[in-house]
XYZ file of C-alpha atoms in Angstrom:
363
model
C 139.426 107.133 86.147
C 142.681 109.192 85.385
C 145.108 110.177 87.949
C 143.825 114.047 87.585
C 140.948 115.510 86.623
C 140.661 115.767 82.444
C 143.034 118.262 81.277
C 140.423 119.805 78.793
C 137.985 119.898 81.349
C 139.996 122.373 83.552
C 140.819 124.107 80.352
C 137.804 125.312 79.767
C 137.668 127.285 82.998
C 139.591 130.214 84.227
C 142.425 130.248 85.536
C 142.647 128.674 89.188
C 141.613 130.824 92.215
C 142.954 130.344 95.762
C 141.853 131.312 98.887
C 143.360 130.539 102.522
C 145.281 127.366 101.524
C 142.717 126.160 99.332
C 143.289 125.730 95.154
C 139.733 126.260 93.288
C 140.497 124.711 90.022
C 137.294 125.733 87.916
C 138.036 129.555 89.399
C 134.996 130.319 90.043
C 133.048 128.778 87.254
C 130.062 126.905 88.053
C 127.301 124.884 86.176
C 124.395 127.700 85.126
C 120.502 126.633 85.743
C 119.588 123.680 84.358
C 122.775 122.438 83.146
C 125.548 119.628 84.649
C 128.910 120.983 84.250
C 131.467 118.289 84.115
C 134.266 118.588 87.106
C 136.352 114.974 86.098
C 135.956 111.963 84.049
C 132.519 110.564 84.542
C 131.377 113.313 86.955
C 128.851 116.002 86.459
C 128.324 118.673 89.145
C 124.672 120.700 89.585
C 123.625 123.042 91.651
C 120.458 123.880 92.622
C 118.953 126.766 94.812
C 118.025 126.703 98.086
C 116.228 128.877 100.499
C 118.210 130.048 103.115
C 121.897 131.893 104.040
C 123.527 128.856 102.299
C 121.477 129.314 98.999
C 122.745 126.783 96.935
C 123.488 122.911 97.299
C 125.642 120.874 95.115
C 124.648 117.781 93.646
C 127.122 114.939 91.619
C 126.447 112.789 88.458
C 128.145 109.553 87.955
C 128.516 107.382 84.841
C 127.348 104.272 85.979
C 125.751 101.356 84.674
C 123.601 98.636 86.320
C 121.433 95.267 84.980
C 119.145 98.044 82.605
C 122.040 99.066 80.445
C 123.696 102.651 81.004
C 122.580 106.069 83.321
C 123.846 108.196 86.226
C 124.166 107.425 89.921
C 122.893 110.449 91.386
C 124.245 112.315 94.643
C 122.302 114.189 96.802
C 119.154 116.036 95.352
C 117.963 119.213 96.423
C 115.376 120.269 98.492
C 111.422 119.848 97.807
C 110.273 122.977 96.431
C 108.877 123.880 93.640
C 112.408 125.192 92.418
C 114.756 122.231 92.382
C 111.970 119.915 90.680
C 111.417 122.592 88.228
C 115.595 122.657 87.917
C 115.748 118.847 87.195
C 113.049 118.712 85.025
C 114.701 121.513 83.069
C 117.845 118.673 82.848
C 115.932 115.636 81.976
C 114.083 117.777 79.295
C 117.573 118.830 77.917
C 121.023 117.596 77.936
C 119.717 114.725 80.744
C 116.878 113.994 78.253
C 117.042 109.970 77.925
C 119.157 109.790 81.213
C 118.460 107.380 83.742
C 119.105 107.153 86.967
C 120.302 103.866 88.629
C 121.026 104.981 92.051
C 119.839 107.616 94.431
C 122.465 107.642 96.934
C 121.751 110.306 100.282
C 125.294 111.407 102.094
C 123.119 112.402 104.892
C 119.162 113.351 105.846
C 119.132 116.843 106.098
C 116.324 118.379 103.650
C 118.469 119.393 100.961
C 119.999 116.672 100.306
C 117.353 114.562 99.917
C 114.655 115.879 100.437
C 113.454 114.776 96.474
C 115.603 111.890 97.438
C 111.938 109.948 97.301
C 110.858 111.640 94.481
C 113.846 110.829 92.139
C 113.575 106.736 93.417
C 109.946 106.719 92.145
C 110.411 108.953 88.575
C 113.244 105.882 87.817
C 112.951 103.219 89.915
C 115.839 103.744 91.193
C 117.120 102.241 94.704
C 117.903 104.413 97.355
C 121.469 104.346 99.060
C 122.275 105.621 102.160
C 123.609 105.033 105.991
C 121.649 103.613 108.055
C 121.883 106.045 110.878
C 121.051 108.593 108.269
C 117.981 106.539 106.350
C 116.322 105.683 110.164
C 116.831 109.746 111.202
C 115.161 110.805 107.959
C 112.228 108.137 108.152
C 111.492 108.984 111.654
C 111.413 113.004 110.958
C 109.219 112.224 108.760
C 107.126 110.022 110.274
C 106.378 112.547 113.218
C 103.450 113.860 112.077
C 102.303 116.206 115.218
C 101.769 120.011 114.197
C 102.131 121.390 117.608
C 105.975 121.588 118.924
C 105.856 118.854 121.677
C 106.621 119.813 125.521
C 110.475 118.368 125.381
C 111.389 120.980 122.952
C 109.554 123.690 124.813
C 111.489 123.158 127.871
C 114.804 122.408 125.568
C 114.253 126.015 124.683
C 113.869 127.175 127.710
C 116.141 125.156 129.447
C 118.943 126.733 127.050
C 117.762 130.658 128.232
C 114.913 131.365 125.626
C 112.272 134.005 125.993
C 109.127 133.195 125.644
C 108.798 135.626 122.787
C 111.891 133.367 120.854
C 109.642 130.408 122.293
C 106.470 131.780 120.709
C 107.793 133.175 117.204
C 109.133 129.227 117.016
C 106.129 127.520 117.962
C 104.098 129.383 115.280
C 106.400 127.776 112.832
C 104.904 124.122 114.003
C 106.815 121.268 114.446
C 106.138 118.804 110.868
C 108.219 121.145 109.073
C 110.959 118.082 107.743
C 107.704 116.128 105.825
C 106.938 119.200 104.276
C 110.228 119.796 102.500
C 110.856 115.949 102.254
C 109.320 114.072 99.577
C 108.123 110.365 101.004
C 111.495 107.681 101.567
C 110.793 104.126 99.751
C 110.325 101.690 102.794
C 113.441 99.941 101.620
C 116.572 101.233 100.792
C 120.218 99.324 100.803
C 122.585 100.090 103.156
C 126.350 101.408 103.324
C 128.241 101.527 105.581
C 132.536 102.841 106.423
C 134.884 100.960 105.042
C 131.935 99.763 101.969
C 133.244 99.859 98.307
C 130.353 101.096 96.164
C 131.079 100.158 92.269
C 130.140 102.883 89.890
C 130.363 102.322 86.676
C 133.324 100.963 86.972
C 134.844 102.754 89.803
C 135.589 101.576 92.754
C 134.456 104.411 95.542
C 135.586 104.206 99.506
C 132.750 104.791 101.820
C 134.322 106.825 104.104
C 131.744 107.851 107.561
C 132.111 110.858 109.660
C 130.059 112.398 112.492
C 129.102 115.268 114.201
C 126.831 117.471 111.137
C 124.965 114.042 111.276
C 124.645 110.584 112.291
C 126.707 108.476 110.310
C 127.462 110.981 106.838
C 128.610 109.030 103.835
C 131.613 110.386 101.590
C 132.625 108.833 98.928
C 136.298 108.476 97.594
C 137.944 107.568 94.484
C 141.957 106.476 95.352
C 142.725 105.823 91.646
C 140.398 109.054 90.432
C 141.831 111.572 93.392
C 138.503 112.501 94.138
C 136.584 112.658 97.236
C 132.691 113.157 97.271
C 132.572 115.246 100.798
C 128.853 116.542 100.916
C 128.844 118.395 104.165
C 131.098 116.637 106.084
C 134.059 119.102 104.582
C 132.743 122.660 103.242
C 135.942 125.286 101.728
C 134.923 128.540 103.404
C 132.188 127.767 105.973
C 132.342 125.384 108.654
C 129.073 122.623 108.946
C 126.647 122.714 111.753
C 127.795 120.999 114.489
C 124.807 120.564 117.172
C 123.181 119.314 120.425
C 119.439 118.135 120.080
C 116.496 117.552 121.698
C 116.442 113.783 120.215
C 120.147 113.272 122.016
C 121.124 115.642 124.371
C 123.923 114.230 126.597
C 125.799 113.604 123.329
C 129.316 114.749 122.514
C 128.598 115.603 118.456
C 131.484 118.214 118.420
C 133.814 115.163 120.291
C 132.185 112.607 117.653
C 133.017 116.172 114.565
C 136.535 115.825 115.688
C 136.943 112.332 115.694
C 135.499 112.135 111.696
C 138.564 114.998 111.027
C 141.239 112.547 112.121
C 139.413 110.040 110.345
C 139.486 111.888 106.817
C 142.988 113.495 107.152
C 144.624 109.669 106.473
C 143.043 110.143 103.334
C 145.840 112.018 100.771
C 145.773 115.865 100.839
C 145.770 116.265 96.539
C 142.351 114.865 96.336
C 139.146 116.897 94.450
C 136.922 117.319 96.843
C 133.491 118.231 95.859
C 131.284 119.624 98.713
C 128.032 119.749 99.518
C 128.325 123.949 99.116
C 130.434 125.940 97.656
C 133.257 125.389 94.997
C 135.176 122.079 94.542
C 138.726 122.672 95.699
C 141.806 121.015 96.310
C 143.543 121.437 99.852
C 141.716 118.872 101.790
C 144.493 118.269 105.136
C 144.549 122.616 105.406
C 141.279 123.046 105.102
C 140.938 119.627 107.624
C 143.230 121.692 109.647
C 141.692 124.813 109.776
C 138.054 123.636 110.758
C 139.634 122.121 113.997
C 141.578 124.963 114.746
C 138.717 127.156 114.596
C 136.408 124.710 117.038
C 139.038 124.292 119.153
C 139.461 127.895 119.877
C 136.276 128.870 120.091
C 136.289 126.279 123.001
C 139.217 127.665 124.904
C 137.360 131.291 124.575
C 134.272 129.867 125.878
C 136.084 128.209 128.661
C 137.146 131.668 129.343
C 133.915 133.267 129.096
C 132.219 130.694 131.508
C 134.028 132.371 134.519
C 130.549 133.494 135.291
C 127.863 131.559 135.277
C 125.991 131.136 131.730
C 123.130 129.913 129.634
C 123.649 128.856 126.147
C 122.126 131.404 124.323
C 124.881 133.788 126.605
C 127.251 132.342 124.825
C 126.847 133.306 121.104
C 129.070 136.163 120.700
C 131.622 134.242 121.358
C 131.085 131.255 119.263
C 129.755 133.040 115.785
C 131.259 136.340 113.862
C 127.381 137.933 113.156
C 124.013 138.653 115.266
C 121.418 135.603 115.392
C 118.266 136.227 114.551
C 114.938 134.129 114.967
C 115.830 132.013 111.820
C 118.938 130.776 112.871
C 118.542 130.833 116.736
C 118.251 127.089 116.691
C 120.818 126.352 115.174
C 122.889 128.783 116.813
C 121.639 127.274 120.156
C 122.293 123.738 118.782
C 125.847 124.609 118.355
C 126.979 126.638 121.370
C 125.159 123.792 123.529
C 127.483 120.937 121.471
C 130.457 123.271 122.397
C 129.351 123.291 126.305
C 128.784 119.410 126.343
C 132.365 119.339 124.732
C 133.645 121.247 127.811
C 131.927 119.024 129.818
C 133.075 115.628 127.976
C 136.618 117.665 128.560
C 135.638 118.569 132.473
C 136.089 121.478 131.676
C 132.656 122.959 132.555
C 130.152 121.633 134.569
C 126.164 122.805 134.329
C 122.918 122.640 136.776
C 119.674 123.667 136.426
C 117.611 126.352 137.808
C 113.934 126.649 137.423
C 113.887 124.902 134.207
C 117.609 127.090 132.878
C 120.832 124.862 132.348
C 123.965 127.406 133.808
C 126.748 126.508 132.702
C 130.324 127.606 134.501
C 133.995 126.491 134.222
C 134.653 123.766 136.117
């Protein structure tokens, strides 16, 4: 790849736009449904609709070859929904007609990123490539076929301060929702780990792993072409959700997130960043600095708020800029608990459990 995105590609786009220290080289231009838009030599961008506030997810096609010939490596797939499957079918019938997926690379286990990974592997006889932590987590969630919400989850929600109406609403949605929006994954996969090199179409991509948003999120970095495929580890306008969950309640995901920001800051600042949501941008370091600062400011505000004992749900007003409705309650609770746990790790807060409810106060 060349040292920068192909000038001809940029000439097709409107004038670059800037926002909060970031430059958006395509000026708001994005791929239309059923099309793949070039963003750099050998890299095309597909945008798919997903339900919920994020509205879309980005997928990336990288020109590739394997023993069977030419094709594309696909990074992320969208959710297992009719809309997403129809969008891919339109692409395969249209401008990607005859193009084969050589390998299916998943940045992380979230269903908007690997929901159709198994479907793609079956359709193209392509291997699945992921980190071990992401693959195992996905397999675990798919395999958990219980319909009723486990008692441990109910206790977790009560411990965070949910009332009976909130618990009843969540229970009505059932438990095994993950497997309904993710197609079955292959039994085997190709493992990648931090520091590995993945050669795609003659380009040596370095694997950079981050944590906090998910267990072992894989980013791909091309130091020659100056491109970072960032998944959800670096988003341009929002901070990815960093949550503490029932499966590892004593973890420190926000601490892992800070460590990941420091690791990514070691990369050059002049990369074209291809995020999982939002538009491609340049300005990696300003964005990392802003995310780091935002979370640390939240921690300080939360620490001051804990002058009196609080439950996790009491902390939403100090952490979020909007009201939290029933559909966002789980993610908001996980994020609040991640911040409270980080304060405990930093020895700035302690908690005690009273009648099954966790009350946090400043240390």
